[in-house]
Amino acid sequence: MTASGAAGRPLPGRAAGGELARGLAACRDDGPLARRIGRVVQGQLPALLPVVAGVTVTAMLAALGLRNLPGVLLPTPAVAMLLAALGAGHPHDGRFDWLVPPLLQAGQYVYLAAAGFALGVPAPATFALIAVIALHYLDLLHRDRYAVPPGPRVTAAGLGWEGRMLVVGAGGMLGIEAFVYVALAAYLAVLFGWDSLTRWLAVRDGAGPR
């Protein structure tokens, strides 16, 4: 599922260096909130270190169990994951920065799976949400290979990794977790599916990215 980690490897026909770094940044799938947090430090922090810190804290909190947390604390692992946003403004030109996109995916999947299990969300709904997000990252990888970027409005509407985690946490806090998992999976499937279909068809027809 963490296919976008392959974006860190040289690809035929792609220029190395700056283009590769921009591809890694795009495969992060940052939402509006993560980008704003990243602008605060103006790219001064390395990209990988905040991601490792955020994912580690999130995984530890998930491992300790979310079942016994009061509702108001259910978004805590998602909030902790926001540490990863501190590196959003970095150029991603470090030797191991190719690890950033798969680590961000892993953090999402761990939290979504742990929250779904702890809150009693039906397994198909949890799997559907994670699967839609995984397919979106796979699409981002192939878009990067062929210079077919998603539209900026779609990127914002997709909420980013941080927005999706916070929405799930808020749903658990309000006691509507099953509805949130199903609704978010359906919404993202339509949003990402339509954008991917129209953009790839435009490339096939020679119109190129719009």
CSV table of C-alpha atoms in Angstrom, one decimal:
chain,number,residue,atom,x,y,z
A,1,MET,CA,0.0,0.0,0.0
A,2,THR,CA,2.9,2.3,0.6
A,3,ALA,CA,3.6,2.4,-3.1
A,4,SER,CA,4.6,6.1,-3.3
A,5,GLY,CA,7.8,5.3,-1.5
A,6,ALA,CA,9.0,4.2,-4.9
A,7,ALA,CA,8.9,7.8,-6.0
A,8,GLY,CA,12.3,8.2,-4.3
A,9,ARG,CA,14.0,5.9,-6.8
A,10,PRO,CA,15.2,7.1,-10.2
A,11,LEU,CA,12.7,6.5,-12.9
A,12,PRO,CA,13.3,6.2,-16.7
A,13,GLY,CA,12.8,9.4,-18.5
A,14,ARG,CA,12.7,11.6,-15.4
A,15,ALA,CA,15.3,14.1,-14.4
A,16,ALA,CA,17.0,13.6,-11.1
A,17,GLY,CA,17.5,16.2,-8.4
A,18,GLY,CA,15.0,19.0,-8.3
A,19,GLU,CA,12.2,17.2,-10.2
A,20,LEU,CA,12.6,14.1,-8.0
A,21,ALA,CA,12.4,16.3,-4.8
A,22,ARG,CA,9.2,18.0,-6.1
A,23,GLY,CA,7.7,14.6,-6.8
A,24,LEU,CA,8.4,13.5,-3.2
A,25,ALA,CA,6.8,16.6,-1.9
A,26,ALA,CA,3.7,16.1,-4.1
A,27,CYS,CA,3.4,12.4,-2.9
A,28,ARG,CA,3.1,13.6,0.7
A,29,ASP,CA,-0.5,14.6,-0.1
A,30,ASP,CA,-0.4,17.4,2.4
A,31,GLY,CA,-3.7,19.2,3.0
A,32,PRO,CA,-4.3,22.9,3.7
A,33,LEU,CA,-3.6,22.6,7.5
A,34,ALA,CA,-0.3,20.7,7.0
A,35,ARG,CA,0.9,23.3,4.4
A,36,ARG,CA,0.1,26.1,6.8
A,37,ILE,CA,2.1,24.5,9.6
A,38,GLY,CA,5.0,23.8,7.2
A,39,ARG,CA,5.1,27.5,6.2
A,40,VAL,CA,5.6,28.5,9.9
A,41,VAL,CA,9.1,27.0,9.9
A,42,GLN,CA,9.8,28.0,6.2
A,43,GLY,CA,11.4,24.7,5.3
A,44,GLN,CA,14.1,25.0,7.9
A,45,LEU,CA,13.4,21.6,9.5
A,46,PRO,CA,14.5,18.4,7.5
A,47,ALA,CA,11.5,16.6,6.0
A,48,LEU,CA,12.2,13.1,7.5
A,49,LEU,CA,12.7,13.9,11.2
A,50,PRO,CA,9.3,15.4,11.9
A,51,VAL,CA,7.6,12.6,10.0
A,52,VAL,CA,9.4,9.9,12.0
A,53,ALA,CA,8.5,11.7,15.3
A,54,GLY,CA,4.9,12.1,14.3
A,55,VAL,CA,4.4,8.5,13.1
A,56,THR,CA,6.2,7.1,16.2
A,57,VAL,CA,4.0,9.0,18.6
A,58,THR,CA,0.9,8.1,16.7
A,59,ALA,CA,1.8,4.4,16.5
A,60,MET,CA,2.7,4.3,20.3
A,61,LEU,CA,-0.7,5.9,21.2
A,62,ALA,CA,-2.5,3.5,18.9
A,63,ALA,CA,-0.6,0.5,20.4
A,64,LEU,CA,-1.6,1.6,23.9
A,65,GLY,CA,-5.2,1.3,22.7
A,66,LEU,CA,-7.9,3.8,21.9
A,67,ARG,CA,-10.8,1.8,23.3
A,68,ASN,CA,-10.5,3.2,26.8
A,69,LEU,CA,-9.8,6.8,25.8
A,70,PRO,CA,-12.5,9.4,26.6
A,71,GLY,CA,-14.2,10.6,23.5
A,72,VAL,CA,-12.6,14.0,23.6
A,73,LEU,CA,-9.1,12.4,23.5
A,74,LEU,CA,-9.8,10.1,20.5
A,75,PRO,CA,-8.2,12.7,18.0
A,76,THR,CA,-5.0,12.8,20.1
A,77,PRO,CA,-3.0,10.5,17.9
A,78,ALA,CA,-4.1,12.5,14.8
A,79,VAL,CA,-3.0,15.7,16.5
A,80,ALA,CA,0.3,14.1,17.4
A,81,MET,CA,0.8,13.2,13.8
A,82,LEU,CA,0.7,16.9,12.9
A,83,LEU,CA,4.4,17.0,14.0
A,84,ALA,CA,5.0,15.6,10.5
A,85,ALA,CA,3.6,18.8,9.0
A,86,LEU,CA,6.6,20.7,10.3
A,87,GLY,CA,8.6,19.4,7.4
A,88,ALA,CA,6.0,20.1,4.7
A,89,GLY,CA,7.9,23.2,3.4
A,90,HIS,CA,11.3,21.4,3.1
A,91,PRO,CA,12.5,20.8,-0.5
A,92,HIS,CA,12.8,17.0,0.2
A,93,ASP,CA,16.2,16.7,-1.2
A,94,GLY,CA,17.8,14.6,1.6
A,95,ARG,CA,19.2,11.2,1.0
A,96,PHE,CA,16.5,9.4,2.8
A,97,ASP,CA,13.6,11.7,2.1
A,98,TRP,CA,12.0,9.1,-0.2
A,99,LEU,CA,10.8,7.5,3.1
A,100,VAL,CA,8.5,10.4,3.9
A,101,PRO,CA,5.5,9.5,1.7
A,102,PRO,CA,5.3,5.8,2.8
A,103,LEU,CA,5.8,6.8,6.4
A,104,LEU,CA,2.9,9.3,6.2
A,105,GLN,CA,0.8,6.6,4.7
A,106,ALA,CA,1.7,4.1,7.4
A,107,GLY,CA,0.7,6.7,10.1
A,108,GLN,CA,-2.7,7.1,8.5
A,109,TYR,CA,-3.4,3.4,8.1
A,110,VAL,CA,-2.3,2.6,11.7
A,111,TYR,CA,-4.6,5.3,13.1
A,112,LEU,CA,-7.6,4.6,10.9
A,113,ALA,CA,-7.3,0.8,11.6
A,114,ALA,CA,-6.8,1.3,15.3
A,115,ALA,CA,-9.6,3.8,15.7
A,116,GLY,CA,-12.0,1.6,13.6
A,117,PHE,CA,-11.2,-1.4,15.7
A,118,ALA,CA,-11.5,0.4,19.0
A,119,LEU,CA,-14.8,2.1,18.1
A,120,GLY,CA,-16.4,-0.9,16.7
A,121,VAL,CA,-16.6,0.3,13.1
A,122,PRO,CA,-17.6,-2.5,10.7
A,123,ALA,CA,-14.5,-4.0,9.2
A,124,PRO,CA,-15.6,-3.5,5.6
A,125,ALA,CA,-16.1,0.3,6.2
A,126,THR,CA,-12.6,0.6,7.8
A,127,PHE,CA,-11.0,-1.4,4.9
A,128,ALA,CA,-12.9,0.6,2.3
A,129,LEU,CA,-11.6,3.9,3.7
A,130,ILE,CA,-8.0,2.7,3.9
A,131,ALA,CA,-8.3,1.1,0.4
A,132,VAL,CA,-9.5,4.4,-1.2
A,133,ILE,CA,-6.6,6.3,0.4
A,134,ALA,CA,-4.1,3.7,-0.7
A,135,LEU,CA,-5.4,3.8,-4.3
A,136,HIS,CA,-5.1,7.6,-4.2
A,137,TYR,CA,-1.5,7.4,-3.2
A,138,LEU,CA,-0.8,4.9,-6.0
A,139,ASP,CA,-2.4,7.3,-8.4
A,140,LEU,CA,-0.3,10.1,-7.1
A,141,LEU,CA,2.8,8.0,-7.8
A,142,HIS,CA,1.9,7.4,-11.4
A,143,ARG,CA,0.9,11.0,-11.9
A,144,ASP,CA,4.3,12.1,-10.7
A,145,ARG,CA,5.9,9.7,-13.2
A,146,TYR,CA,4.1,11.2,-16.1
A,147,ALA,CA,3.7,14.8,-14.9
A,148,VAL,CA,0.0,14.7,-14.4
A,149,PRO,CA,-0.6,16.6,-11.2
A,150,PRO,CA,-3.9,16.7,-9.4
A,151,GLY,CA,-5.9,19.9,-9.5
A,152,PRO,CA,-5.2,22.2,-6.6
A,153,ARG,CA,-8.9,22.3,-5.7
A,154,VAL,CA,-9.0,18.5,-5.6
A,155,THR,CA,-5.9,18.5,-3.4
A,156,ALA,CA,-7.6,20.8,-0.9
A,157,ALA,CA,-11.0,19.0,-1.1
A,158,GLY,CA,-9.2,15.7,-0.4
A,159,LEU,CA,-8.3,17.1,3.0
A,160,GLY,CA,-4.8,15.8,3.0
A,161,TRP,CA,-3.5,13.1,5.3
A,162,GLU,CA,-3.9,15.3,8.3
A,163,GLY,CA,-7.5,16.3,7.5
A,164,ARG,CA,-8.6,12.8,7.0
A,165,MET,CA,-7.2,11.7,10.3
A,166,LEU,CA,-8.8,14.6,12.1
A,167,VAL,CA,-12.2,14.0,10.6
A,168,VAL,CA,-12.1,10.4,11.7
A,169,GLY,CA,-11.0,11.5,15.2
A,170,ALA,CA,-13.8,14.1,15.4
A,171,GLY,CA,-16.3,11.4,14.2
A,172,GLY,CA,-15.3,9.2,17.1
A,173,MET,CA,-15.5,12.0,19.5
A,174,LEU,CA,-19.1,12.8,18.4
A,175,GLY,CA,-20.1,9.1,18.4
A,176,ILE,CA,-20.8,8.9,14.7
A,177,GLU,CA,-17.7,7.0,13.7
A,178,ALA,CA,-19.4,4.4,11.5
A,179,PHE,CA,-21.1,7.1,9.5
A,180,VAL,CA,-17.9,9.1,9.1
A,181,TYR,CA,-15.9,6.1,7.8
A,182,VAL,CA,-18.6,5.2,5.2
A,183,ALA,CA,-19.3,8.8,4.2
A,184,LEU,CA,-15.6,9.7,4.0
A,185,ALA,CA,-14.8,6.6,2.0
A,186,ALA,CA,-17.6,7.3,-0.5
A,187,TYR,CA,-16.7,11.0,-0.7
A,188,LEU,CA,-13.0,10.4,-1.4
A,189,ALA,CA,-13.7,7.6,-3.9
A,190,VAL,CA,-15.9,9.9,-6.0
A,191,LEU,CA,-13.6,12.9,-5.6
A,192,PHE,CA,-10.3,11.1,-6.4
A,193,GLY,CA,-11.9,8.7,-8.9
A,194,TRP,CA,-13.4,11.5,-11.0
A,195,ASP,CA,-10.3,13.6,-10.9
A,196,SER,CA,-8.1,10.7,-11.9
A,197,LEU,CA,-10.3,9.5,-14.7
A,198,THR,CA,-10.7,13.0,-16.2
A,199,ARG,CA,-7.0,13.8,-16.0
A,200,TRP,CA,-5.8,10.5,-17.5
A,201,LEU,CA,-8.3,10.7,-20.3
A,202,ALA,CA,-7.1,14.2,-21.0
A,203,VAL,CA,-3.5,12.9,-21.3
A,204,ARG,CA,-4.7,10.0,-23.6
A,205,ASP,CA,-6.5,12.5,-25.8
A,206,GLY,CA,-3.5,14.8,-26.0
A,207,ALA,CA,-4.9,17.6,-24.0
A,208,GLY,CA,-2.4,17.2,-21.2
A,209,PRO,CA,-2.8,18.4,-17.6
A,210,ARG,CA,-5.3,21.2,-17.1
